[in-house]
Coordinates of C-alpha atoms in Angstrom, one line a residue:
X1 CA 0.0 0.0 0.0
X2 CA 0.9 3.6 -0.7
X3 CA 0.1 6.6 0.8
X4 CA 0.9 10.0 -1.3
X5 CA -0.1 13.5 0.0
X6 CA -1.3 16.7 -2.8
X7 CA -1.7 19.7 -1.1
X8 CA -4.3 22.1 -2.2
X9 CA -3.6 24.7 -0.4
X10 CA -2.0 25.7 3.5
X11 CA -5.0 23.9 5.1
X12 CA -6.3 21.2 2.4
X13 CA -4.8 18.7 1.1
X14 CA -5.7 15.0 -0.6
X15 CA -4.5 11.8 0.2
X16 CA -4.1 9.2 -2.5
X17 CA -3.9 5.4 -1.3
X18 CA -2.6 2.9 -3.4
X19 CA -4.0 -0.4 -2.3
X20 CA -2.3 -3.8 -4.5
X21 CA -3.6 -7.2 -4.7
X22 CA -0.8 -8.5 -2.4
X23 CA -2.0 -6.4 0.4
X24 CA -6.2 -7.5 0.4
X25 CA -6.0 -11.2 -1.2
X26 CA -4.9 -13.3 1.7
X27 CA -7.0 -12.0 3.6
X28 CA -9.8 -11.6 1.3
X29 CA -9.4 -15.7 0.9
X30 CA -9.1 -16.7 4.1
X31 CA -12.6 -14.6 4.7
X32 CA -13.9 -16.3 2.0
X33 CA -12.5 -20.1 3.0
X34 CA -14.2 -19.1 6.3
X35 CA -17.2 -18.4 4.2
X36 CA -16.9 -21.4 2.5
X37 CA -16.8 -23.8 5.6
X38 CA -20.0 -22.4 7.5
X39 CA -22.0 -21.8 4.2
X40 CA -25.3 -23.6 4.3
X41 CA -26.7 -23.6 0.3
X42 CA -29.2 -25.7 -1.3
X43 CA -28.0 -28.6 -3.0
X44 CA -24.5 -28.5 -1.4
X45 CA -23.8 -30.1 2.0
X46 CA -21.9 -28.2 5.1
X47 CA -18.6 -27.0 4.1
X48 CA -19.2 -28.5 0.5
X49 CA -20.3 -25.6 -1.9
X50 CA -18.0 -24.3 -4.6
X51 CA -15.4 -21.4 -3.8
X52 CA -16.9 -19.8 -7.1
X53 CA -20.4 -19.9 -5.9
X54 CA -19.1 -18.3 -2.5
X55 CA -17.2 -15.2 -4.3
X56 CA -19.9 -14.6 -6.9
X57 CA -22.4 -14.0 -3.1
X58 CA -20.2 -12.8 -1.3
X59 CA -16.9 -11.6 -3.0
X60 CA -17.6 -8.0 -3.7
X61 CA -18.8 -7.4 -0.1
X62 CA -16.0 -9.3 1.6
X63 CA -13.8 -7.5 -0.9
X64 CA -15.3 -3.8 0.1
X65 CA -15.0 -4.7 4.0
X66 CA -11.0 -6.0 3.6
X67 CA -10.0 -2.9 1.7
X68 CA -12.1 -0.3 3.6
X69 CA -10.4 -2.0 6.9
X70 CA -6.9 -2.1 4.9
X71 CA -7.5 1.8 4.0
X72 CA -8.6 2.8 7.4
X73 CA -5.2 1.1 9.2
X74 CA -3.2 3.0 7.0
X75 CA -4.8 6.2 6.9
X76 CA -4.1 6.2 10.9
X77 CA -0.7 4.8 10.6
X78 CA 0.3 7.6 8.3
X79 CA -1.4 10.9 9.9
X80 CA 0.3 9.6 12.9
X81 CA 3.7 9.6 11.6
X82 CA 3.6 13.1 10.0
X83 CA 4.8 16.2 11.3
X84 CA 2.0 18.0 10.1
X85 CA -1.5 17.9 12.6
X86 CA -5.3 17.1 10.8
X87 CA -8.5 18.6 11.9
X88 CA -11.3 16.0 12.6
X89 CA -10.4 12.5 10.2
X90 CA -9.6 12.2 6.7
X91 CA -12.8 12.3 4.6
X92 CA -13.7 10.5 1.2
X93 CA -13.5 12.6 -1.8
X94 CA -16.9 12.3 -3.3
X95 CA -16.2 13.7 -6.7
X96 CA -13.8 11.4 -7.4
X97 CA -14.3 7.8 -8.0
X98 CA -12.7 4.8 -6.3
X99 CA -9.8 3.7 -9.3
X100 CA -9.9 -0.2 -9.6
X101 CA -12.4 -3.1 -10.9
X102 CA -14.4 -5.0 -8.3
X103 CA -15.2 -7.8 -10.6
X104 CA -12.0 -8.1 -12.0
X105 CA -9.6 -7.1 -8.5
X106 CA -6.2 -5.7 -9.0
X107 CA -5.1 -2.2 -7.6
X108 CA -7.2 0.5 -6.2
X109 CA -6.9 3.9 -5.7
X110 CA -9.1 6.1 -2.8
X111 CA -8.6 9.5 -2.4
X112 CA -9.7 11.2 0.4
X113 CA -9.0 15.0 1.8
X114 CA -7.7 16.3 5.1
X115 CA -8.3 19.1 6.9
X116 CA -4.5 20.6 8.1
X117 CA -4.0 22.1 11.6
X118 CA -2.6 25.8 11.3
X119 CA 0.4 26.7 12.7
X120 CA -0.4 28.2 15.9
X121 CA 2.1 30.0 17.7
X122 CA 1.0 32.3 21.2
X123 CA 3.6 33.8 23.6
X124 CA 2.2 35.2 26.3
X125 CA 4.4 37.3 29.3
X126 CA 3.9 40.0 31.9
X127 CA 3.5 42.7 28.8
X128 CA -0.1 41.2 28.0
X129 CA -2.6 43.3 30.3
X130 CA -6.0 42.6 31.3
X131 CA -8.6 44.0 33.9
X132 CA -9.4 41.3 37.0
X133 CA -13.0 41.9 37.5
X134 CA -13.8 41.8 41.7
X135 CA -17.0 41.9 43.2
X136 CA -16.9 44.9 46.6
X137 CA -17.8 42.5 49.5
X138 CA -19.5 44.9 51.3
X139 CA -22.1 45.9 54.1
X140 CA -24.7 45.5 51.4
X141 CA -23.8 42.3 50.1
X142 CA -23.2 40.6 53.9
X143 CA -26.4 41.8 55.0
X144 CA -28.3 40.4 51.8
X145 CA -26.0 36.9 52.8
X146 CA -26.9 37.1 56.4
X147 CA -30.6 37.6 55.3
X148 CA -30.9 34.3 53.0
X149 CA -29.4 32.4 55.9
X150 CA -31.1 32.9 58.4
X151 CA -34.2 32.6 56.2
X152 CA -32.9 28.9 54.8
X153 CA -32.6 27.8 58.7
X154 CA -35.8 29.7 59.7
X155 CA -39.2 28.2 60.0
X156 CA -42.7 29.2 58.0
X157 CA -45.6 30.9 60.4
X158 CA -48.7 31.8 59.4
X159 CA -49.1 35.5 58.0
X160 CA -51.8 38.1 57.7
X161 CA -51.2 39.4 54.4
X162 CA -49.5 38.8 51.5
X163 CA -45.7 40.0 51.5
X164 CA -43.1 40.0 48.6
X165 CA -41.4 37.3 49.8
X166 CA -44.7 34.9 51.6
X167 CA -46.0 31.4 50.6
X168 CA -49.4 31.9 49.5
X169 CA -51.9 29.0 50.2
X170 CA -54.7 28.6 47.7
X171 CA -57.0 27.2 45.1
X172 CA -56.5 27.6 41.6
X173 CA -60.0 27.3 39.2
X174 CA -59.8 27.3 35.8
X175 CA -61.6 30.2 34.4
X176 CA -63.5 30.3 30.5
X177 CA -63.1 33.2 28.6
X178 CA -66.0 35.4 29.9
X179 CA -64.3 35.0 33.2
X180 CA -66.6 32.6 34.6
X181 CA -65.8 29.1 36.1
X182 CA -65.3 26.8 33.2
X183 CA -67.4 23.8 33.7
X184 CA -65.0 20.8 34.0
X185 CA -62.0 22.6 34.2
X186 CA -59.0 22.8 36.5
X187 CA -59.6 22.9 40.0
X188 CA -56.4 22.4 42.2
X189 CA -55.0 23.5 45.7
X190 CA -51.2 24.4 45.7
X191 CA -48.3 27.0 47.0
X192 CA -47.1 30.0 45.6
X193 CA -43.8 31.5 46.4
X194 CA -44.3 35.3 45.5
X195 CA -40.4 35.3 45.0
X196 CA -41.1 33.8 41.7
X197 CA -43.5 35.8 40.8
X198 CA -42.1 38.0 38.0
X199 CA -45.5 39.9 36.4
X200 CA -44.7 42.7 38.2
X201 CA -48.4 44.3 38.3
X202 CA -49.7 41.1 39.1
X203 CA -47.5 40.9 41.9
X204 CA -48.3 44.5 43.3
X205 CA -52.1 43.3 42.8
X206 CA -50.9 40.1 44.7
X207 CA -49.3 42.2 47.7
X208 CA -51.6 42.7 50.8
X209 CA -53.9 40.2 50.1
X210 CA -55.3 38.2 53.3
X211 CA -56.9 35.0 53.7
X212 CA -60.4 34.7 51.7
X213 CA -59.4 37.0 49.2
X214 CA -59.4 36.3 45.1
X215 CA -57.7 37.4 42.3
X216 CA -57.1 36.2 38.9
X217 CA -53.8 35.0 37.6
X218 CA -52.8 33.4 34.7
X219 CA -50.7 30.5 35.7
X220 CA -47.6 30.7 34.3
X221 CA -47.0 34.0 35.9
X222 CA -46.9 32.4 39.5
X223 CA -45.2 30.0 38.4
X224 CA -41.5 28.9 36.7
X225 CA -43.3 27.5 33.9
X226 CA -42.3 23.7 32.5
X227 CA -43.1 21.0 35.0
X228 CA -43.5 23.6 37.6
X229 CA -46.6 24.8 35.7
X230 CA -48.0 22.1 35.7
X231 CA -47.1 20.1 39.1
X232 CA -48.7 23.3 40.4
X233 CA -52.0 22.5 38.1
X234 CA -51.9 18.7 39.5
X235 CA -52.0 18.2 35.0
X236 CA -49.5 15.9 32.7
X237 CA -47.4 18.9 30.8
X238 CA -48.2 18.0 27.8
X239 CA -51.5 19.1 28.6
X240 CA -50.8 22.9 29.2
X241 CA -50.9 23.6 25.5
X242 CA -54.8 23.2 26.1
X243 CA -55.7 25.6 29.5
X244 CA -56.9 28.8 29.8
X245 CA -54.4 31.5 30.6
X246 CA -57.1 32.7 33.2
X247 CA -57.3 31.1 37.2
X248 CA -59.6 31.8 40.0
X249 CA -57.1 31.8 43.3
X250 CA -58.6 32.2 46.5
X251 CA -55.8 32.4 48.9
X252 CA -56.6 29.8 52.0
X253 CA -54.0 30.9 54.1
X254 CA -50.5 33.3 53.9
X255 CA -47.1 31.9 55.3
X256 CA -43.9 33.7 55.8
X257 CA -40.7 32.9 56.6
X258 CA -39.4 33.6 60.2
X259 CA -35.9 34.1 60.1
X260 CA -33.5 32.0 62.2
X261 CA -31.9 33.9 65.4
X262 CA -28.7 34.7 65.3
X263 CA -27.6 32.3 68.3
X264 CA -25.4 29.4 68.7
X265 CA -27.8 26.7 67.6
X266 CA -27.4 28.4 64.2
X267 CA -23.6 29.2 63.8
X268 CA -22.9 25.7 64.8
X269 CA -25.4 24.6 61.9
X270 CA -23.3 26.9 59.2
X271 CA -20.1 26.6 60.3
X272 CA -19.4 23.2 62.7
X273 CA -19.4 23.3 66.2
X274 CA -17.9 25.8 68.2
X275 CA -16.1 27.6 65.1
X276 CA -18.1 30.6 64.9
X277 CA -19.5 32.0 68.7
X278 CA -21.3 35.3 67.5
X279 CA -22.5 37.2 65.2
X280 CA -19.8 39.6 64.4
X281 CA -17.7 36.3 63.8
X282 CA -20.6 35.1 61.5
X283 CA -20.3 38.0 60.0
X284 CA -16.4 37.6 58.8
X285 CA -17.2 34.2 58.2
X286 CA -19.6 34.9 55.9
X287 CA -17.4 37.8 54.2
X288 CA -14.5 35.3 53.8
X289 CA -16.7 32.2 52.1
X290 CA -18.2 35.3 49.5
X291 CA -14.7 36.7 48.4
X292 CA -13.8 32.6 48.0
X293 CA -17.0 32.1 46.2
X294 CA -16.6 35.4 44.1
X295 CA -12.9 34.7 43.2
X296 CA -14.1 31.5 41.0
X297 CA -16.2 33.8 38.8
X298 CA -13.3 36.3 38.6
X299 CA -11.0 33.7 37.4
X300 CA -13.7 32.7 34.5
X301 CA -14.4 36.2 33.6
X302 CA -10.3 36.9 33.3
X303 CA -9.9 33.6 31.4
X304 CA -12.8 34.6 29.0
X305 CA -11.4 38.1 28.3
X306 CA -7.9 36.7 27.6
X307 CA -9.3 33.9 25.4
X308 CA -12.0 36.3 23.3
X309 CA -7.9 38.7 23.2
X310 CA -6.1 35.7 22.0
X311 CA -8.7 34.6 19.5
X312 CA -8.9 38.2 17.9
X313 CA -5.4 38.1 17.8
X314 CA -3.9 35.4 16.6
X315 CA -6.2 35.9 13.3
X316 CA -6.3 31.8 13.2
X317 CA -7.4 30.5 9.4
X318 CA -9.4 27.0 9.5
X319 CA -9.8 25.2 6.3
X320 CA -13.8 25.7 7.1
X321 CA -15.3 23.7 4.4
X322 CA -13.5 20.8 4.8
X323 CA -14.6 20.8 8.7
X324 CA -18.5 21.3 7.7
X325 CA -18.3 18.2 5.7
X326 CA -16.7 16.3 8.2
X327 CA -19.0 17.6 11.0
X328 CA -21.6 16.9 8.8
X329 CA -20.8 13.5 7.9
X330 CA -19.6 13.3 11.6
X331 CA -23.8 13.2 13.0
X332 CA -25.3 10.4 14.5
X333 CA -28.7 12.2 14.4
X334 CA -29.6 13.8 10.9
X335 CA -28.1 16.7 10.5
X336 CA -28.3 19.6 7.7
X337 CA -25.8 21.8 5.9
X338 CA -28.0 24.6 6.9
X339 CA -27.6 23.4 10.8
X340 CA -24.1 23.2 10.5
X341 CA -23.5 26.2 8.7
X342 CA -25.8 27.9 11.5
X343 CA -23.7 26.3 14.4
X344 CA -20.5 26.9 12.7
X345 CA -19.6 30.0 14.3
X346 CA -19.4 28.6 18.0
X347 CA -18.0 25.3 16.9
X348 CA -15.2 27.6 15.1
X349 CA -14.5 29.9 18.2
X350 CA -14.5 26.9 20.3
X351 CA -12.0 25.2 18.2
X352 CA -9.6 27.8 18.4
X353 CA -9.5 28.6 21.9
X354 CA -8.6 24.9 21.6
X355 CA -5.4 25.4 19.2
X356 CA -4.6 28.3 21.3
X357 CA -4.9 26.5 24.4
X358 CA -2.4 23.7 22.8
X359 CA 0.2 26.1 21.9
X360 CA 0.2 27.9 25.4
X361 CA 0.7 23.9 27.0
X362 CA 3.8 23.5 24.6
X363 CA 5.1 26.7 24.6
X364 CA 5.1 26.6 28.3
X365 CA 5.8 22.4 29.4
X366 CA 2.4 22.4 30.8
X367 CA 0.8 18.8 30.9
X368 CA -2.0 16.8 32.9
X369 CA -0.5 13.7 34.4
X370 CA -2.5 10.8 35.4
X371 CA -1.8 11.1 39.3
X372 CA -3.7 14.9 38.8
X373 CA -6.3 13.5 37.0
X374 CA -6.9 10.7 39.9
X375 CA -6.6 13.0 43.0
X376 CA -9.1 15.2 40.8
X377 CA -11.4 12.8 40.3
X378 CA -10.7 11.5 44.4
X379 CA -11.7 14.9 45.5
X380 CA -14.5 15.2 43.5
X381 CA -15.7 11.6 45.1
X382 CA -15.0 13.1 48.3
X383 CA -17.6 16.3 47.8
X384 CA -20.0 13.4 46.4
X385 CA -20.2 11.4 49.7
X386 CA -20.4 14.9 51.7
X387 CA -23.6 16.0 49.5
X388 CA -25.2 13.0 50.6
X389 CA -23.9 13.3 54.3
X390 CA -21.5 10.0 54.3
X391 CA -18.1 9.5 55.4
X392 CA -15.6 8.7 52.7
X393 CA -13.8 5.5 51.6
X394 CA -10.4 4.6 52.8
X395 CA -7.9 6.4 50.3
X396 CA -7.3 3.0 48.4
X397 CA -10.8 2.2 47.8
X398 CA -11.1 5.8 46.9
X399 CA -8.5 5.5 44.2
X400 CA -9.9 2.6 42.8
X401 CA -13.0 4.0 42.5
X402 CA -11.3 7.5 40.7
X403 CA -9.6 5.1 38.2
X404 CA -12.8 3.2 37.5
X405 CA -14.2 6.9 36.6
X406 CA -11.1 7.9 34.3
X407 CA -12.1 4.6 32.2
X408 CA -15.0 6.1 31.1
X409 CA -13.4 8.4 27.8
X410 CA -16.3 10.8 27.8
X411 CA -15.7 11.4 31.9
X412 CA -12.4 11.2 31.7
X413 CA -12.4 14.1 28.9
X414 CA -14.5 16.5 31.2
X415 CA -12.2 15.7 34.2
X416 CA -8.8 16.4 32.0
X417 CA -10.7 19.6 30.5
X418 CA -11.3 20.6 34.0
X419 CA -7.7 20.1 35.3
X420 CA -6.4 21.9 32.1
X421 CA -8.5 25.0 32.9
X422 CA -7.5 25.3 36.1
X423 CA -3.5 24.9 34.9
X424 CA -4.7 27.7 32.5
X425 CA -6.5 29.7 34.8
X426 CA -3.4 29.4 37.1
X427 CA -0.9 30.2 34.6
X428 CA -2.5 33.9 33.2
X429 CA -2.8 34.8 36.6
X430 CA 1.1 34.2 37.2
X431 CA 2.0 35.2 34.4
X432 CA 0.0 38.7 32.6
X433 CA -0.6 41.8 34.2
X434 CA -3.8 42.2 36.3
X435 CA -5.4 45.9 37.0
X436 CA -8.0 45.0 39.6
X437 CA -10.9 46.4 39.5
X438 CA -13.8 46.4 42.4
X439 CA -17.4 46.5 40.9
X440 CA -20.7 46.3 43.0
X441 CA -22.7 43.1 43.3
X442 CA -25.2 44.6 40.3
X443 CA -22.3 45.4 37.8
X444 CA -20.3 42.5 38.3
X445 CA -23.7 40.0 37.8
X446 CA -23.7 42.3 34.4
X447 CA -20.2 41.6 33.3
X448 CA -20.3 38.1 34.3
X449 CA -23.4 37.6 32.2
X450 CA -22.0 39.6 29.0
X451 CA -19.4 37.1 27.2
X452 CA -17.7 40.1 25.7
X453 CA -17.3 42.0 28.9

C-alpha cells in the first residue's frame, strides 16, 4: 500500500492510497474459506459448496470490507507519523471515483482530503494586560447573605397578608373566557412562592392580600413555567398547550418565613461546632466564604477576556469547508448543511480557543499527568459522599474507584478539561498583568453575564 499527500492549499490537502492485490488477497481468501466452511446452500452439504459460488455471493462485499479495513489502518498509521497535525479525520473525496475493478480485482486507488492544523504560535508574558473583575464585598452584600441564611434555617408561620417574599396558600379554578368558572376545568389546591412571581403588576395586585381574598392569575406568571406549571396545576405537561391563561385563586392561608436567630444553635449549623460564637464572627465568616465564592467567577471572567484577546489576535485561518463536511458526515442524528452552517460560528471559536490552548501547554511544558487527574477525580468523590452526608472510603478504595471513573473516555475528557482549565486559569494569573478592579454586586452579575465583557 501507498500513501501519497497533494496539497491544495495551507489547510487542504488529498490523500491518495494505493491499495495492490498482495496487500487484500490473503485475507480476502481466508474470509472467504471461512465463508466457504460455515455456508449452508441448497443442494450443497456443510462446508461443501463451490469457492466460485461463494465469491460470486459474497466476494464484492467481503472485498469492500477488507480494503475499507486495509485503507482505514493505513490512513491512521500515516497521519500519525507526520509532522503536520489534521483537523477531525480524513474524509472521502466524493467527486472522485474509487480507481480499480471489483469484478476483476487488481489495484485500487481512494482519495480522500484532510483538513490541516494551522500553525499556531501564542507567547504570552507579563507585557499582555488585562482587567481582574472583583466583586466589593460589602455591608450590602453581607447583610443580603446574612438575610438568605437565616431565612434557609428559619421556619414558615402563618401570615396576615401577603408580602413580597410569603408562601401563599390557595386554590386555583380554571376560568372560560367570559371569566366565569369553566365547567369541568381545572380545580387544584397548591403553593405559591411570591419570590417567583415575576408579572410585576400582578405581583403588586398580589401584595396585601389576606386569607379569603381572590384574584385572577394566569398560571404561568406564579409559576416557573415547565413541570413547575404544571405540578402546580396537578396536569400531565403536555397538557398545558390546552388551559386557559385565566385562574380563580382564593388564597386559603399566607405563610412567611421567620428568620432563624442569630444564636449558637445556628452558627454551629453553618459553620461546625464551636467555630463561629457570635454574630460579628458570622459576619467575617460569611465575608470570607463570599470573596472565595466570588474569586471563582473572577478567574472565569479573566480567562474569558484573555481567550475572546487571544482569538482576535492570533487571526487563526481553518480550512472551514472541509470541517463542515466532516462535521456533517460526523452526525449520528440527521443533521443539515443549513444546521451546520448555522452552528459553525461557536463550533469555530470553540476550536480555536482549543489550538490556542495547545500552543500555550507547549510553549510553556504544561501537561495533565495521570496522578492529577486521579486526586481530581478522588476529591470530587469526596464532595459526592459529603452531598449526601456520608463518610468517605479509605484512600485505596477511593483511588480505585477514581480510576474506575477515568475509564470512562467521555468522563475522563470532562475531568482532564477541567484540570487543564484550572492549569490555564493558574498560569495567566502568574503570568500577565492584572489591573484590579472592584465593581458592585449589580455590575459585576452584568459583566459576568456579558461574554464580551
Amino acid at each position: 500500500m501507498n500513501i501519497t499527500k497533494e496539497n491544495v492549499d495551507e489547510l487542504n490537502a488529498l490523500l491518495k492510497v494505493t491499495v495492490e492485490k498482495s496487500d487484500y488477497q490473503t485475507k480476502v481468501d481466508k474470509v472467504l474459506t471461512d465463508y466457504k466452511k460455515k455456508a449452508t446452500t441448497p443442494g450443497f452439504r456443510k462446508g461443501m459448496v463451490p469457492m466460485g459460488i461463494i465469491k460470486k455471493q459474497y466476494g464484492r462485499t467481503v472485498l469492500g470490507d477488507e480494503l475499507n479495513k486495509i485503507v482505514s489502518e493505513g490512513l491512521y498509521k500515516y497521519v500519525a507519523e507526520q509532522e503536520f497535525e489534521i483537523l477531525g479525520n480524513p474524509l472521502p473525496k466524493n467527486d472522485i471515483e474509487v480507481k480499480g475493478d471489483f469484478d476483476n480485482p487488481d489495484s485500487f486507488e481512494f482519495t480522500y482530503e484532510i483538513g490541516i492544523s494551522p500553525n499556531v504560535d501564542v507567547k504570552i508574558s507579563g507585557k499582555n494586560k488585562y482587567e481582574y473583575t472583583k466583586v466589593k464585598v460589602d455591608k450590602k452584600l453581607i447583610d443580603k447573605q446574612l438575610e438568605d441564611l437565616t431565612r434557609r434555617y428559619g421556619k414558615l408561620v402563618s401570615g396576615k397578608t401577603v408580602g413580597e417574599k410569603d408562601m401563599v396558600l390557595g386554590q386555583l379554578v380554571e376560568l372560560n373566557e367570559n371569566g366565569e368558572i369553566l365547567e369541568g376545568g381545572i380545580m387544584n389546591s397548591s403553593t405559591i412562592s411570591m419570590e417567583f412571581v415575576e408579572d410585576e403588576k400582578l405581583k403588586k395586585e398580589m401584595i396585601g392580600l389576606k386569607a379569603g381574598d381572590v384574584v385572577t392569575v394566569n398560571p404561568t406568571s406564579v409559576s416557573r413555567g415547565g413541570k413547575d406549571t404544571a405540578s402546580m396545576l396537578g396536569i400531565e405537561e403536555s397538557e398545558l398547550g390546552n388551559i386557559s391563561d385565566k385562574f380563580q385563586l382564593t388564597i386559603n392561608e399566607v405563610k412567611v418565613m421567620e428568620p432563624a436567630e442569630l444564636n449558637q444553635e445556628l452558627f454551629d449549623k453553618l459553620f461546625g461546632e464551636g467555630e463561629v460564637t457570635s454574630a460579628e464572627q458570622m459576619r467575617e465568616k460569611v465575608k470570607a466564604d463570599l470573596v472565595q465564592m466570588f474569586e471563582k467567577d473572577s478567574e472565569k471572567i479573566l480567562t474569558r477576556r484573555i481567550s475572546n484577546d487571544l482569538i482576535e489576535k492570533s487571526n487563526i485561518q481553518l480550512p472551514e469547508g472541509f470541517l463542515k463536511r466532516w462535521i456533517l458526515a460526523s452526525q449520528k442524528e440527521p443533521t443539515t448543511m443549513d444546521q451546520v452552517d448555522a452552528d459553525f460560528g461557536n463550533y469555530s471559536r470553540s476550536l480555536k480557543w482549543q489550538l490556542i490552548q495547545n500552543s500555550i501547554f507547549k510553549n510553556n511544558n504544561m501537561k495533565v499527568e495521570q496522578e492529577e487527574a486521579v486526586n481530581y477525580t478522588k476529591s470530587l468523590l469526596v464532595n459526592q459522599y459529603a452531598q449526601y452526608g456520608m463518610p468517605a472510603p479509605e484512600d485505596a478504595e477511593l483511588t480505585q474507584s477514581a480510576q474506575q471513573v477515568l475509564q470512562n473516555q467521555k468522563e475522563a475528557q470532562q475531568i482532564y478539561d477541567m484540570l487543564a482549565e484550572e492549569k490555564m486559569t493558574k498560569f495567566f494569573k502568574e503570568t500577565v498583568k492584572l489591573n484590579e478592579k472592584e465593581v458592585d454586586y449589580d455590575e459585576y452579575v452584568k459583566i459576568a453575564q456579558d461574554s464580551n465583557a
